[in-house]
Coordinates of C-alpha atoms in Angstrom, one line a residue:
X12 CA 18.6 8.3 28.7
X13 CA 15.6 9.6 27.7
X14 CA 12.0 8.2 27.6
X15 CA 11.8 5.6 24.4
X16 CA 8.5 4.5 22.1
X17 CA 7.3 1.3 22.8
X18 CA 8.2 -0.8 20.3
X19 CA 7.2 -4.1 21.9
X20 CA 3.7 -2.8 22.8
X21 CA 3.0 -1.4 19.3
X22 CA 3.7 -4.0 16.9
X23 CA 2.6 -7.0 19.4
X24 CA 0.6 -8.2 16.4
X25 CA 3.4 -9.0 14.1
X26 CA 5.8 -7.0 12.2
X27 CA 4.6 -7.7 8.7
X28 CA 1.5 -5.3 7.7
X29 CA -0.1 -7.1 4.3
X30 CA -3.6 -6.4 3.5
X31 CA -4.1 -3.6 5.7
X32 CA -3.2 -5.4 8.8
X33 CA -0.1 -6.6 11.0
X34 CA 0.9 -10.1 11.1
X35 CA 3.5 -12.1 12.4
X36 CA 6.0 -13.4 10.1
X37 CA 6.1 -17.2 9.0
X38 CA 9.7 -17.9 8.8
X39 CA 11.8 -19.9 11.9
X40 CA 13.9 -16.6 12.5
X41 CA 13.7 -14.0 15.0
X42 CA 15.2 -11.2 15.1
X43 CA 15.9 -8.0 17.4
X44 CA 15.6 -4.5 17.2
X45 CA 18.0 -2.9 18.6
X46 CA 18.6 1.0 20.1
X47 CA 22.2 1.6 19.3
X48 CA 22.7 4.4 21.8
X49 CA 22.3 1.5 25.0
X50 CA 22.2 -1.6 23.2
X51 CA 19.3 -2.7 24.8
X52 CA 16.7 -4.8 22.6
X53 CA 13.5 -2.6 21.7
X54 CA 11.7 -5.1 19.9
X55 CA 11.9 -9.1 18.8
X56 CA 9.6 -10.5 15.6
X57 CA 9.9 -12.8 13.3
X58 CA 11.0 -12.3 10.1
X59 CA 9.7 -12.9 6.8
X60 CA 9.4 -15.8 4.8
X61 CA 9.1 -16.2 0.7
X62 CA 5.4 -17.1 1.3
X63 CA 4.7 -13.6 3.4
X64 CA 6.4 -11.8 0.1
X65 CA 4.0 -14.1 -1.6
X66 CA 1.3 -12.8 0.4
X67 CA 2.0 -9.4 0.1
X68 CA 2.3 -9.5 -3.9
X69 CA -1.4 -11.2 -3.7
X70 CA -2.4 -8.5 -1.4
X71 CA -1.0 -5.8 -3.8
X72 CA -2.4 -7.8 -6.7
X73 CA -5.7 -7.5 -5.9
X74 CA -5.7 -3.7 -4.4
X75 CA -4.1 -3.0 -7.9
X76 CA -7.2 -2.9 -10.6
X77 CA -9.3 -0.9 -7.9
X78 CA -6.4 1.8 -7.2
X79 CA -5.2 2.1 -11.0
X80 CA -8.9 3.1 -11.8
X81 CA -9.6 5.6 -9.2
X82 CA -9.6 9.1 -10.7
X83 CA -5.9 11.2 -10.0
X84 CA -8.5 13.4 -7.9
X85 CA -9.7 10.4 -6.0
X86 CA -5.8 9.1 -5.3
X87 CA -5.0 13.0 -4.7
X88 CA -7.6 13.2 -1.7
X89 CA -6.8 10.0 -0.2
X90 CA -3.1 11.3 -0.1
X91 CA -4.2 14.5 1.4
X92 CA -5.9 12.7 4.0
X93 CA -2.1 10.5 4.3
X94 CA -0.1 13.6 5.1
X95 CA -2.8 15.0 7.5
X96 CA -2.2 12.0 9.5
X97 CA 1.3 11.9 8.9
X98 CA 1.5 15.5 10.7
X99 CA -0.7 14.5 13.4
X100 CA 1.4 11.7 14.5
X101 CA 4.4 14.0 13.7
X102 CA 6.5 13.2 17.4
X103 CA 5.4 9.6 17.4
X104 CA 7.4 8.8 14.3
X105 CA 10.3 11.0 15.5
X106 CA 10.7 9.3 18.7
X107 CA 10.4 5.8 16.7
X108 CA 12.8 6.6 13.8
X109 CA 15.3 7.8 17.1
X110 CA 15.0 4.8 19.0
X111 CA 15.9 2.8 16.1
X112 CA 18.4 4.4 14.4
X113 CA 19.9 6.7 16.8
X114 CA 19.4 9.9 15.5
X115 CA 19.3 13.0 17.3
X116 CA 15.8 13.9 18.3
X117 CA 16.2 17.3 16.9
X118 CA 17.1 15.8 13.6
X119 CA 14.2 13.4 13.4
X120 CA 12.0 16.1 14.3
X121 CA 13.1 18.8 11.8
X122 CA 14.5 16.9 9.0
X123 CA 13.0 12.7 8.7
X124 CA 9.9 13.8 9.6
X125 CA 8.8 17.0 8.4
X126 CA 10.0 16.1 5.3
X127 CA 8.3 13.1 4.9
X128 CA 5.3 15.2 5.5
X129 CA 6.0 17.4 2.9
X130 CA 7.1 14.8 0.3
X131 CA 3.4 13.4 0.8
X132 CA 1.6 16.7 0.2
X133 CA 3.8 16.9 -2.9
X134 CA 2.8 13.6 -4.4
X135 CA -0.7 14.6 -3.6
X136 CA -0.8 17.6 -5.7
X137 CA 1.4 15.5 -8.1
X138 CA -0.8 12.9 -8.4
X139 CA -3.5 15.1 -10.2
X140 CA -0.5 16.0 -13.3
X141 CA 0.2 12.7 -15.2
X142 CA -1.0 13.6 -18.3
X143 CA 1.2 12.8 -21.4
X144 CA 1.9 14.8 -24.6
X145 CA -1.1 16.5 -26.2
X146 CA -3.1 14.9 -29.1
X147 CA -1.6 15.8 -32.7
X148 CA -1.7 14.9 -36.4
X149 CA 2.2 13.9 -37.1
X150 CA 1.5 11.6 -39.6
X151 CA -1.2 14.1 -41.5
X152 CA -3.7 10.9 -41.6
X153 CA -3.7 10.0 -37.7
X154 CA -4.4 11.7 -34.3
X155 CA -1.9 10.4 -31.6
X156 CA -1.6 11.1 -28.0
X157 CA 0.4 9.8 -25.3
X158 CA -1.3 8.0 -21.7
X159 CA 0.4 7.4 -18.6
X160 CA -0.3 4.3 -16.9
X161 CA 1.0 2.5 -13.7
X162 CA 2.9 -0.3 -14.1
X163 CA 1.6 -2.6 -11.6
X164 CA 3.6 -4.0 -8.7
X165 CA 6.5 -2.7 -7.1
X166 CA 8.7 -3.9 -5.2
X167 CA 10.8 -1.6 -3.3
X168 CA 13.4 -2.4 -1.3
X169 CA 14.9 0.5 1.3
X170 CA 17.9 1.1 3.6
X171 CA 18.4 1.8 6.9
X172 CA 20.0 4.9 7.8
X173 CA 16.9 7.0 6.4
X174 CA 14.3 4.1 7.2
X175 CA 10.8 6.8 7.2
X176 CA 12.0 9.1 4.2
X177 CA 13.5 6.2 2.0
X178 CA 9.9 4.3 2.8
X179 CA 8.0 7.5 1.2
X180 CA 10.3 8.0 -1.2
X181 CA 9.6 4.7 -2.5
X182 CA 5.9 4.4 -2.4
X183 CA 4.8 8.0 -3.0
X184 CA 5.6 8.3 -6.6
X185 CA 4.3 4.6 -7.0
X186 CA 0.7 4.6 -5.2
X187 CA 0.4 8.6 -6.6
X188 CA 1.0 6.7 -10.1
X189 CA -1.6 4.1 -9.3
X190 CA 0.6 1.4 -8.7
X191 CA 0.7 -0.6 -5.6
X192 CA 3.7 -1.5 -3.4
X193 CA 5.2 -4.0 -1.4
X194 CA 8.4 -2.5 0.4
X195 CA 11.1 -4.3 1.8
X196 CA 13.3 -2.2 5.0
X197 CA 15.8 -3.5 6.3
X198 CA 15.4 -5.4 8.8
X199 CA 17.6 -3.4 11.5
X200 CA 14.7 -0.5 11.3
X201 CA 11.4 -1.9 10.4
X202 CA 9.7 0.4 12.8
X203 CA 8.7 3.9 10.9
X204 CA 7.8 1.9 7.8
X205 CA 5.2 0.1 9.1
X206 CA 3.7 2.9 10.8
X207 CA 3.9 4.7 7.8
X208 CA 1.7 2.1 6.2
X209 CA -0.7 2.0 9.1
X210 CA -1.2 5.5 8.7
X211 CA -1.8 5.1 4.9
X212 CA -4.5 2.7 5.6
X213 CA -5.6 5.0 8.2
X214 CA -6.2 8.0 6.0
X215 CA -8.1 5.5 3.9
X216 CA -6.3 4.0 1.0
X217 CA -7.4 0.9 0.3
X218 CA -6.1 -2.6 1.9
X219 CA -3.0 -4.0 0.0
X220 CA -2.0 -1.0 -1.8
X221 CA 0.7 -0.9 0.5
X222 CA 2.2 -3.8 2.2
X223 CA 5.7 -4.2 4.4
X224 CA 7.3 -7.5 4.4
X225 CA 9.9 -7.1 7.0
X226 CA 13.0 -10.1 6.1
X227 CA 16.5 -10.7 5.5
X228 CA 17.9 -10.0 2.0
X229 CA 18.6 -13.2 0.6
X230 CA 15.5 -14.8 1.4
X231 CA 12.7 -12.2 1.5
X232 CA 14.2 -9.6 -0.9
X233 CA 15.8 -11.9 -3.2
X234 CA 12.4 -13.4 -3.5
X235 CA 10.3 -10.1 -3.8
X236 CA 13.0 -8.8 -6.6
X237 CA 12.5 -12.5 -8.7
X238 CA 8.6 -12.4 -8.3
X239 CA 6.7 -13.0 -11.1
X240 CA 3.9 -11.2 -9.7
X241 CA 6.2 -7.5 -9.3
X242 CA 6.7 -5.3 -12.6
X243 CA 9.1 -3.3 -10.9
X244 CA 12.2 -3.3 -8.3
X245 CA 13.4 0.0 -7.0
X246 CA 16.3 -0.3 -4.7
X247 CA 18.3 1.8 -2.3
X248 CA 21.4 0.8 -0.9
X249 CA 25.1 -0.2 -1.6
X250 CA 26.7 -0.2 -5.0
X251 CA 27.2 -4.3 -4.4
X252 CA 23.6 -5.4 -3.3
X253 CA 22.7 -3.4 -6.0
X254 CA 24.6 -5.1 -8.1
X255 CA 22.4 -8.6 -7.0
X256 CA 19.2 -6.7 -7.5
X257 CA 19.8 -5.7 -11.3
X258 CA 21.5 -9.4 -12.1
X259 CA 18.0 -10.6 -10.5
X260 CA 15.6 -8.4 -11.4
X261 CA 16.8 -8.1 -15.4
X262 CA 16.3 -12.0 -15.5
X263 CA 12.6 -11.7 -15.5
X264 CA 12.9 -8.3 -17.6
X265 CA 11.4 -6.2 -14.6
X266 CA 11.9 -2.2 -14.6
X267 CA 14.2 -1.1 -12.5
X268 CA 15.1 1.9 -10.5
X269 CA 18.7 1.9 -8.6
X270 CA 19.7 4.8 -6.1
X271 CA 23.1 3.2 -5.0
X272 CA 26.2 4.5 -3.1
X273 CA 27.7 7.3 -3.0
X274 CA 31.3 9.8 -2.4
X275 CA 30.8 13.1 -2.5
X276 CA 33.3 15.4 -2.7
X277 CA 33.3 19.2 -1.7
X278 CA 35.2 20.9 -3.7
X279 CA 36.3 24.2 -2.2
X280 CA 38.5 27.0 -4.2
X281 CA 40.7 29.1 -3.1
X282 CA 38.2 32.3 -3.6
X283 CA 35.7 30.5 -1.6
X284 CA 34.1 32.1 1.8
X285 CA 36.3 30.0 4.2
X286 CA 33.8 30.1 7.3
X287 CA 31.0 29.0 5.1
X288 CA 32.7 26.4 3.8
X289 CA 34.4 25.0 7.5
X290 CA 30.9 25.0 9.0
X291 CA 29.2 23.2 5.7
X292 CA 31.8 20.8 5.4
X293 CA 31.1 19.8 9.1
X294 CA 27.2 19.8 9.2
X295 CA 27.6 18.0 5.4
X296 CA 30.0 15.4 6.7
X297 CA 28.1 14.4 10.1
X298 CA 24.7 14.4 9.2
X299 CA 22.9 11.2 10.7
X300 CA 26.1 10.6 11.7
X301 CA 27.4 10.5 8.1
X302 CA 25.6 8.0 7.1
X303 CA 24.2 9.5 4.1
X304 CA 25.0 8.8 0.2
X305 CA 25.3 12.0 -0.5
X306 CA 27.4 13.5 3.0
X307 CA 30.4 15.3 2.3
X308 CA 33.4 12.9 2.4
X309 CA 35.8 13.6 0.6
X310 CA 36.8 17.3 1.2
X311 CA 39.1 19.1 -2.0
X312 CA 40.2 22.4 -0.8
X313 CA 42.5 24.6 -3.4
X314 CA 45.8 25.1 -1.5
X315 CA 46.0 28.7 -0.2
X316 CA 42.7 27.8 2.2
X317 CA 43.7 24.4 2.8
X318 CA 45.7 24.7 5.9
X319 CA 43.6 27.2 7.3
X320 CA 40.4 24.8 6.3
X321 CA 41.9 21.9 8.0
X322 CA 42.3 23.5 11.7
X323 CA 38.7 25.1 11.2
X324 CA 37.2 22.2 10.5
X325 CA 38.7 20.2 13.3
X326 CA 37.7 23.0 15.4
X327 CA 34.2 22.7 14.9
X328 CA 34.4 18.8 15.0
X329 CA 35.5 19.2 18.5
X330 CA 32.6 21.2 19.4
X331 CA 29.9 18.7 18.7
X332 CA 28.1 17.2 21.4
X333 CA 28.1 13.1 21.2
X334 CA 24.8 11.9 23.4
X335 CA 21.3 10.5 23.8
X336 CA 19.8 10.9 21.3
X337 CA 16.7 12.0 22.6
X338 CA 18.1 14.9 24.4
X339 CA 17.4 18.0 22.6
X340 CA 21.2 19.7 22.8
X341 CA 22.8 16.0 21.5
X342 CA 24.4 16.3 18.0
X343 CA 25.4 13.5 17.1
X344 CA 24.2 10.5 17.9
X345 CA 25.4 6.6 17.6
X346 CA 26.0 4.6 14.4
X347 CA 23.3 2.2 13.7
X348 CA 24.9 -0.2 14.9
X349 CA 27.7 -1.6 16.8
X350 CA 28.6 -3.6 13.7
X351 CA 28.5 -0.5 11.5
X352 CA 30.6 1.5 14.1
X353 CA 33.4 -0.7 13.7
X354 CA 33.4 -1.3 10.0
X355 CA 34.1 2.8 10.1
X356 CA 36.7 2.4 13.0
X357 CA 38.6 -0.2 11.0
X358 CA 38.6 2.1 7.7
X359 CA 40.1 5.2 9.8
X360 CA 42.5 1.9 11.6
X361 CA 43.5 1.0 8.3
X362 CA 44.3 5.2 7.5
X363 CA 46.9 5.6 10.4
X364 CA 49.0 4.0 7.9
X365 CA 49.3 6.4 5.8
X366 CA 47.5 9.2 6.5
X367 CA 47.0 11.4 9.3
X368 CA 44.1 11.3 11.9
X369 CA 43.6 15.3 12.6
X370 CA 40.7 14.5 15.3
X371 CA 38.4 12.2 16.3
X372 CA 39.4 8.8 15.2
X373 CA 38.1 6.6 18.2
X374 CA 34.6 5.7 20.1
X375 CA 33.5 7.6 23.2
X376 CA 33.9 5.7 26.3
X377 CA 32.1 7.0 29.9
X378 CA 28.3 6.8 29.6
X379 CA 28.6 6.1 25.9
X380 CA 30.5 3.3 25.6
X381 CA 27.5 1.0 25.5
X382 CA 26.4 2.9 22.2
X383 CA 27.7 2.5 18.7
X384 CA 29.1 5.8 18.9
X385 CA 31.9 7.1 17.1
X386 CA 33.4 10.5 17.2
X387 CA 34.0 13.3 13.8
X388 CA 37.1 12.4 12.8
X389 CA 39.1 14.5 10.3
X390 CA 41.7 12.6 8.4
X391 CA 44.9 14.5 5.9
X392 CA 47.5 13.3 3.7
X393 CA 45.6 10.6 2.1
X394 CA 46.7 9.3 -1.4
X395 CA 43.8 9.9 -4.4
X396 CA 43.6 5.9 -4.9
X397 CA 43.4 4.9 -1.1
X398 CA 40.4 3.1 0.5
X399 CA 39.1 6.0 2.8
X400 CA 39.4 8.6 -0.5
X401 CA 37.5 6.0 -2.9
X402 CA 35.3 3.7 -0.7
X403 CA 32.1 4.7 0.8
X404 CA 33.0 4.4 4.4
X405 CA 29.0 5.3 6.2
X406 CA 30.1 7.5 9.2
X407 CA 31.1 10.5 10.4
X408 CA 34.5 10.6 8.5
X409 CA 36.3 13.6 6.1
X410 CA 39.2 13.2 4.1
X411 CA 40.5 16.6 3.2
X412 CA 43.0 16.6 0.2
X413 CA 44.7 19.9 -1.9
X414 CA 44.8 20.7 -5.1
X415 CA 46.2 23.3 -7.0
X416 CA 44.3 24.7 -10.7
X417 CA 40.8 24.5 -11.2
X418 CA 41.3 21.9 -14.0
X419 CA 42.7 19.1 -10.9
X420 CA 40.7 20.0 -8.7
X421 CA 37.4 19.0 -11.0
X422 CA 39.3 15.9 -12.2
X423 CA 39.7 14.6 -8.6
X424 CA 36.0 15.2 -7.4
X425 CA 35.0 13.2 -10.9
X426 CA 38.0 10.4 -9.9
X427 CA 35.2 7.8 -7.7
X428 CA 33.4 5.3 -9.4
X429 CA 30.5 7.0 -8.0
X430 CA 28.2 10.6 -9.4
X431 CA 25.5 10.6 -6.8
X432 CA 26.2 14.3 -5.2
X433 CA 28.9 17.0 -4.5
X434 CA 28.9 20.5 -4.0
X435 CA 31.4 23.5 -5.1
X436 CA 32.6 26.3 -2.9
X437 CA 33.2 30.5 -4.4
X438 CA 32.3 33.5 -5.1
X439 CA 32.6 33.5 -8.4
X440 CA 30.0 32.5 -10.7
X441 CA 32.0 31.4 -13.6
X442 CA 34.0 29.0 -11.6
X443 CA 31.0 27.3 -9.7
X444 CA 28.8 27.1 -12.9
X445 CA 31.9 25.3 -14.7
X446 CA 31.5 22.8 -11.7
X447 CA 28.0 22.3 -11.7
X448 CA 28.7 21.4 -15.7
X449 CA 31.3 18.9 -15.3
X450 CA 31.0 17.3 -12.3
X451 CA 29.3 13.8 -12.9
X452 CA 26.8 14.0 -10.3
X453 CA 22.9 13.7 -10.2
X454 CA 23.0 16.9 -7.4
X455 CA 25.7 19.4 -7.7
X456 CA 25.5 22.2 -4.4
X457 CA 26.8 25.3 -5.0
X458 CA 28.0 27.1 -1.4
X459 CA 26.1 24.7 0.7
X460 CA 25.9 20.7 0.7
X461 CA 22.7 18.3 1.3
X462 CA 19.4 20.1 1.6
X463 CA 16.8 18.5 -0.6
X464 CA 13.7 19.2 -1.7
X465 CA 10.1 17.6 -3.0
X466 CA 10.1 19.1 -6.2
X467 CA 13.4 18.3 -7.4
X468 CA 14.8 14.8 -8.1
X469 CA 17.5 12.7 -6.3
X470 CA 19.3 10.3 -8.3
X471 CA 22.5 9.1 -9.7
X472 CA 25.6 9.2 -12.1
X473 CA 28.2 6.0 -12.8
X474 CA 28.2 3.2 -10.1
X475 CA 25.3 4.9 -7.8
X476 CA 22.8 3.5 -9.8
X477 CA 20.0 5.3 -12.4
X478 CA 16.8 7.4 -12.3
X479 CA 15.0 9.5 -9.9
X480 CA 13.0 9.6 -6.4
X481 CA 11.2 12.7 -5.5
X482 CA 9.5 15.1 -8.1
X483 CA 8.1 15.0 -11.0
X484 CA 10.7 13.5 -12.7
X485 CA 9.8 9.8 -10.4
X486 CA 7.1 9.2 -12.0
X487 CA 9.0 8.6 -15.0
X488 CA 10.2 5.6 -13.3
X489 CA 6.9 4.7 -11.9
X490 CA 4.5 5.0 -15.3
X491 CA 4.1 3.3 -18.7
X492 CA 4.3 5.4 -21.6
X493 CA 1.5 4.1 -24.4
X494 CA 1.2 5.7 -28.2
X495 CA -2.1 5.8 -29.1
X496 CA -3.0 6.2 -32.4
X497 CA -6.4 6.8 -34.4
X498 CA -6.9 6.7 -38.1
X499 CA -8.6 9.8 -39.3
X500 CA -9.4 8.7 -43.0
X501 CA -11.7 6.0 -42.9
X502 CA -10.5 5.0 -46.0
X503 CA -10.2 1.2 -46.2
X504 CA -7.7 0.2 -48.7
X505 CA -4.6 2.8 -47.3
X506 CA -2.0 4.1 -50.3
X507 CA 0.5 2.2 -47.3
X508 CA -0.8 -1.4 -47.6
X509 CA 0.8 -1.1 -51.3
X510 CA 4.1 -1.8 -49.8
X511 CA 3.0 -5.0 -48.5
X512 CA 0.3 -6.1 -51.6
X513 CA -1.5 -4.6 -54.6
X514 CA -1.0 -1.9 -56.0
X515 CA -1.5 2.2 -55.6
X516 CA -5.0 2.7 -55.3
X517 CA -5.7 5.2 -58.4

């Protein structure tokens, strides 16, 4: 195995960062970071308590009236100055979201990374465009016009199989709003996130405008979503946990921003170039080792390609190259943890039933077997209403399925209690813009599946939750909207008030 960032070293201070500074946590639990392609333990801190979220929120609190005020230009710069040091410290954060999620290197270093990079330039330039709708007479007596304003608090709360992107996803669209944060990882992969935040303070936004409170759910993010002191809860996770946020966060009236689970389907017809679609479905299915909301997983090929689709795809699935993760030519890498490697080996356990296992279906053994790995597994013949066809199963996992006319084929990619993503295969343009319209899905591909983008939103249908990260469109979940409206008249006794007392004004 390769050479590994040095967790312990770097966050010997504490794994809390509130107020512009790492802490320890004050809680009477530890807890261990571990690499899941050895095993091993890279780093041990203690966790959060409720009075460490309290902290934070006072931290937050009190960076809040100073932030809100500064000038978009002035918030603008200082995230500038935020993706400048991002890019600088480009590998650093690559080998750190590796070691603690297992990810290919060459993932982390192309995808995580850059992109986080360029999601903070956006938000800088987005910062400076938050005006609302120009000034107008509706009435014929008034002026109105519309103002933007931050909100106040967030509290974020963010999963762990995209730790660095889900942390700027999160706080971007907030801090570029004027709103401060406190965000909430989870605790498996605490690592990027507060080196994210130590490069915000770095690039010279001001102490407590972002905080990370690194703790279990039930104690520190159950507290952070009840706060008092947070106007908001965004959350990104499982259809269930989200689920606890909303009953929580509803019961103090917070807003509230959900991106939850996810099952996409890939919905391939029979016109459809079948090379491109074998090597999509692959690359859409294993990415991060398919734990992604939006990965391919449930593959609906029209029958004359299915069979022919089916022994492609395993084909390529055999191909790719399970190892460290930090060696450039590894593919994929391990699950994020054991725990989660065998939650996906019991859904594909459970499938021998009654489906059929084409490939993969097992963990590696040899040098690997101390990793969470598990190898691409292709799985046929599985009813519409089974678990592996409906649930979101988090690893590197397809279930291909025919269908016949056009008309099943949409009705069985819409047939999940979940609209996050999917993504329709062919050549012709009638066909795939028919999809794209009734497919209930926040992002609908069309010939490829997953790439994403800054200035377009990511967000959800159904069960996998409601409004937008990324783009312009987040701020809508990140900003007050306020009517102001100014009498033009000056007359003191309006024609109106008649309604109430008096009588018309002659």
């Amino acid at each position: 195995m390769g050479n590994r960032f040095q967790a312990s070293d770097r966050f010997a201070d504490g794994a809390q960062y509130i107020g512009g500074r790492l802490r320890p946590g004050t809680s009477d639990t530890e807890h261990g970071v571990v690499d899941p392609a050895t095993g091993e333990t890279v780093l041990t801190y203690t966790l959060a308590s409720a009075d460490d979220v309290d902290a934070a929120v006072t931290a937050a609190a009190e960076a809040f009236p100073g932030w809100a005020g500064a000038t978009p230009g002035e918030r603008s710069d200082a995230l500038h100055r935020f993706a400048g040091v991002l890019a600088e410290r480009a590998e650093e954060f690559a080998q750190a979201e590796s070691l603690q999620c297992g990810k290919p290197i060459k993932l982390t270093r192309e995808f995580d990374v850059p992109g986080t990079v360029d999601n903070t330039a956006f938000f800088a330039g987005a910062a400076r465009h938050l005006q609302g709708q120009s000034a107008g007479e509706y009435s014929g007596d008034h002026t109105s016009y519309v103002r933007r304003e931050p909100i106040g608090v967030v509290g974020s709360i963010a999963p762990w199989n995209y730790p660095l992107q889900m942390a700027a996803w999160k706080i971007l669209p907030a801090v570029a709003a004027g709103n401060t944060v406190v965000l909430k990882p989870a605790e498996l992969t605490p690592l990027t996130s507060l080196m994210f935040a130590q490069a915000a303070t770095e690039a010279g936004l001001p102490d407590g405008v972002i905080n990370i409170v690194n703790g279990a759910g039930r104690v520190a993010g159950e507290h952070l979503v009840g706060h008092p002191g947070v106007a908001m809860t965004s959350f990104t996770g499982s259809t269930g946990v989200g689920k606890r946020v909303a009953e929580i966060a509803t019961a103090t009236v917070k807003r509230l921003h959900l991106e939850l689970g996810g099952k996409a389907p890939f919905l391939v017809f029979d016109d459809a170039d079948l090379e491109a679609a074998a090597h999509g479905a692959v690359a859409a299915s294993l990415i991060n080792s398919g734990q992604d909301c939006t990965a391919a997983t449930r593959a609906y090929v029209q029958r004359p390609l299915f069979d022919a689709f089916v022994a492609r795809v395993a084909e390529l699935m055999e191909t790719v190259r399970l190892g460290d993760p930090f060696d450039p030519s590894t593919d994929l890498g391990p699950l994020v943890s054991h725990a989660q490697r065998d939650r996906v080996a019991g859904f594909v356990e459970r499938a021998r039933a009654y489906a059929t296992v084409v490939t993969g279906g097992e963990a590696p053994g040899g040098e690997l077997k101390n990793g969470a790995y598990y190898r691409p597994t292709l799985i046929t013949g599985a009813p519409q209403d089974s678990e592996v066809v409906q649930s979101e199963i988090f690893g590197p996992v397809l279930v291909a399925l025919p269908f016949d006319g056009d008309d099943e084929g949409i009705r069985l990619a819409n047939d999940t209690p979940y609209g996050l993503a999917a993504s329709a295969w062919s050549r012709d343009v009638f066909r795939v813009n028919r999809a794209t319209r009734e497919i209930k899905a926040g992002c609908v591909w069309v010939n490829d599946h997953i790439p994403i983008i800054s200035e377009m939103p990511h967000g959800g249908y159904k069960a996998s939750g409601f409004g937008k990260d990324m783009s312009a469109y987040s701020f809508e979940e990140y900003t007050q909207v306020k009517h102001v409206m100014y009498d033009n008249t000056a007359v003191a006794a309006k024609d109106w008030h008649r309604t109430i007392f008096g009588d018309r004004q002659q």
